[in-house]
PDB file of C-alpha atoms in Angstrom:
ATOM      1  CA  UNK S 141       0.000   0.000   0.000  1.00 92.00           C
ATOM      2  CA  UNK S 142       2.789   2.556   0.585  1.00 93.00           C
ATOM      3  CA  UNK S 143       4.399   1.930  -2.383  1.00 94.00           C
ATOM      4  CA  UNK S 144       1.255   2.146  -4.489  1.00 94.00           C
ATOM      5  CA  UNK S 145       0.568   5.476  -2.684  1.00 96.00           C
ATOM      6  CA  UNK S 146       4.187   6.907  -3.316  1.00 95.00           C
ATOM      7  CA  UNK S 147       3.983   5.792  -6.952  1.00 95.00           C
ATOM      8  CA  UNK S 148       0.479   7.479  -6.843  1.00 95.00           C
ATOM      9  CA  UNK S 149       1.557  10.653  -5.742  1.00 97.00           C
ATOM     10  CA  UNK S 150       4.639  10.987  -7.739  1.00 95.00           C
ATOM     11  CA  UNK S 151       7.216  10.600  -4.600  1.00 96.00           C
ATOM     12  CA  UNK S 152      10.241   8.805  -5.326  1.00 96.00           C
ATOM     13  CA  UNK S 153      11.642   6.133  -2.330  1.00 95.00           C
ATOM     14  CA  UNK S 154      14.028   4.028  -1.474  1.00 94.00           C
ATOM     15  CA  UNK S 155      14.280   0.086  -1.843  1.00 90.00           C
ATOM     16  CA  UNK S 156      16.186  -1.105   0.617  1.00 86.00           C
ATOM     17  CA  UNK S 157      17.394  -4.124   3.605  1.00 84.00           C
ATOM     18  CA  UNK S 158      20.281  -4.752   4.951  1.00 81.00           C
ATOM     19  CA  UNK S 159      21.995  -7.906   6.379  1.00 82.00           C
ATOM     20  CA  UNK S 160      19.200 -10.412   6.852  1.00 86.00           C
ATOM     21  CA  UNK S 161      20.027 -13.020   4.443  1.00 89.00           C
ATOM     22  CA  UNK S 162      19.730 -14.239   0.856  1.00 90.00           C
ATOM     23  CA  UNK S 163      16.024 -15.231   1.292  1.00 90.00           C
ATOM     24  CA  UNK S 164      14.980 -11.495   2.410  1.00 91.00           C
ATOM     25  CA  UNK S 165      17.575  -9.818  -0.003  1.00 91.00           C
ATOM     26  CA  UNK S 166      15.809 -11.629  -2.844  1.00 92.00           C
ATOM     27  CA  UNK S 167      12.276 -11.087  -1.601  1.00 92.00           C
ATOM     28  CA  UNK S 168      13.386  -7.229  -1.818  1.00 92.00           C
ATOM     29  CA  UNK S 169      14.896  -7.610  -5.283  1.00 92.00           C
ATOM     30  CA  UNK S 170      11.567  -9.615  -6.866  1.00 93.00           C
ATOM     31  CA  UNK S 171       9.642  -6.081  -4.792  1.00 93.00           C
ATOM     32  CA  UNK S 172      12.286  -3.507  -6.126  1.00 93.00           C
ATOM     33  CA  UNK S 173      11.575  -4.946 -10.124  1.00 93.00           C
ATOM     34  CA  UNK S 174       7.518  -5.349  -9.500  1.00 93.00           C
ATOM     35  CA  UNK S 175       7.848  -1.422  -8.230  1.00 95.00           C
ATOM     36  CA  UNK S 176       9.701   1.772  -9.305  1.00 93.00           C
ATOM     37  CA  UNK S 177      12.138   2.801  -6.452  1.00 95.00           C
ATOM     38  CA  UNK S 178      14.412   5.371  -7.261  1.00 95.00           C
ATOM     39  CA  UNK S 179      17.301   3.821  -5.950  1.00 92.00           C
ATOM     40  CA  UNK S 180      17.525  -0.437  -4.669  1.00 89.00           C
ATOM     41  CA  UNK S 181      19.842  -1.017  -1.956  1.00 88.00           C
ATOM     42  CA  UNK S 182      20.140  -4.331  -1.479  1.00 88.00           C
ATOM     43  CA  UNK S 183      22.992  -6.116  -0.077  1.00 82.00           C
ATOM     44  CA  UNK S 184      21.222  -8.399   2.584  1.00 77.00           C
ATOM     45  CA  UNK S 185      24.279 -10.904   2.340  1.00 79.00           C
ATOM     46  CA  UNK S 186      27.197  -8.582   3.326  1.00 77.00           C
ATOM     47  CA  UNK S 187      28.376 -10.282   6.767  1.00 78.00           C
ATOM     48  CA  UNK S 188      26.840 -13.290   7.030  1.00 82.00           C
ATOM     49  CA  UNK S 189      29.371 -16.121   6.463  1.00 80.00           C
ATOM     50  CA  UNK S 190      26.945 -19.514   6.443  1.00 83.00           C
ATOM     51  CA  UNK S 191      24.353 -17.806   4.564  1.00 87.00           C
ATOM     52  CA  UNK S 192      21.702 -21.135   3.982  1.00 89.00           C
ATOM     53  CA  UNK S 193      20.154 -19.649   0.806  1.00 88.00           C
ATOM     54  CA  UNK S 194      22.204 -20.073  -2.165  1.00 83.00           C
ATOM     55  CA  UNK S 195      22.096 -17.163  -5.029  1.00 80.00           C
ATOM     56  CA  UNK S 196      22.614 -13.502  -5.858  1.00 83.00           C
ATOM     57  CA  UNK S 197      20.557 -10.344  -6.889  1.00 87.00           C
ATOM     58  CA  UNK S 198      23.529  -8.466  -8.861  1.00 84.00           C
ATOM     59  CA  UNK S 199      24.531  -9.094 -12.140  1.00 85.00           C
ATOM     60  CA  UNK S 200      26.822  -5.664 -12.989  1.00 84.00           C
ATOM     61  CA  UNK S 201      24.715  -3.035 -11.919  1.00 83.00           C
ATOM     62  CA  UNK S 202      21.449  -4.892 -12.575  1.00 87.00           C
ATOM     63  CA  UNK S 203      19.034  -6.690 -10.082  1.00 88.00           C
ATOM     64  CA  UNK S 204      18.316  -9.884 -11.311  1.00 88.00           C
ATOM     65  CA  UNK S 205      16.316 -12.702  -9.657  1.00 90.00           C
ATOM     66  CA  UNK S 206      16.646 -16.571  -9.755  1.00 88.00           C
ATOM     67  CA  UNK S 207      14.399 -18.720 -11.895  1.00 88.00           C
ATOM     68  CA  UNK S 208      12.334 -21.124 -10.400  1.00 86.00           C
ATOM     69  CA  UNK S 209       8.975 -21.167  -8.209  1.00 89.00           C
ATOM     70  CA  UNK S 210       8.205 -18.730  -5.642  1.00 89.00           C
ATOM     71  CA  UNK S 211      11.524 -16.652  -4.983  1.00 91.00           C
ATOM     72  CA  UNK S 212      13.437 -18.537  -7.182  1.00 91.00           C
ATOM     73  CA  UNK S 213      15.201 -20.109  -4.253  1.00 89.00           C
ATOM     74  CA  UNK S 214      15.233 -21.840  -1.055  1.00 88.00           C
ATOM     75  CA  UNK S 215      17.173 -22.480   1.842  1.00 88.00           C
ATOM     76  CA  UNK S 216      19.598 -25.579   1.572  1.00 89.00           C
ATOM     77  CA  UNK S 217      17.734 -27.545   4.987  1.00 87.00           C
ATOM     78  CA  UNK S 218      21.091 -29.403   5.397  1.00 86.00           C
ATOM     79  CA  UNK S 219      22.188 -26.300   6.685  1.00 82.00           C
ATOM     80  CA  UNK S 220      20.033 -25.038   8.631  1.00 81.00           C
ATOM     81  CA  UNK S 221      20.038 -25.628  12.483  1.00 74.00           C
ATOM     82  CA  UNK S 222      17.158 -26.660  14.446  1.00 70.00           C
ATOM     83  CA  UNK S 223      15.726 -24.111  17.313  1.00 65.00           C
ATOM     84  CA  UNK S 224      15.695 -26.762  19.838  1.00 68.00           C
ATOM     85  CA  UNK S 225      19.330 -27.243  19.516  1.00 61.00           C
ATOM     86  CA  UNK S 226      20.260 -23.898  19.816  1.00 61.00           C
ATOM     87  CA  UNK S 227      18.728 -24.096  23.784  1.00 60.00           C
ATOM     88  CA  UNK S 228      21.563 -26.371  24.511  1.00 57.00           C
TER      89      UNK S 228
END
């Protein structure tokens, strides 16, 4: 809705996330090319060193987006670590 009422009203903004992961960073890219930000920011992998979710969202200074159903991607579940073994 906010983007549809910036668009609306002529106001340019700001795509844009930050460290959370492959998953989010290419949830935000498949949002930055269905919308018209101004500017995308997104480098949601910079950081994280066992990222789970394989993939990218640059090609040069493009945004692209992996093929495939849904995102285009999913978390590799081998990697991943249960919650219950994280009380330990």
């Amino acid at each position: 809705r906010v983007i549809a009422l910036a668009e609306a009203a002529r106001i340019p903004y700001v795509m844009g996330q930050m460290n959370e992961g492959m998953l989010a960073t290419v949830a935000a890219a498949h949002l930055a090319l269905a919308s018209a930000p101004k500017y995308a920011e997104l480098y949601g992998t910079d950081g994280i060193v066992h990222d789970p979710t394989p993939g990218t969202v640059h090609a040069g200074s493009r945004i692209v987006v992996p093929e495939g159903p849904g995102l285009g991607t999913a978390p590799d579940e081998s990697a991943l670590t249960p919650v219950w073994s994280l009380a330990a």
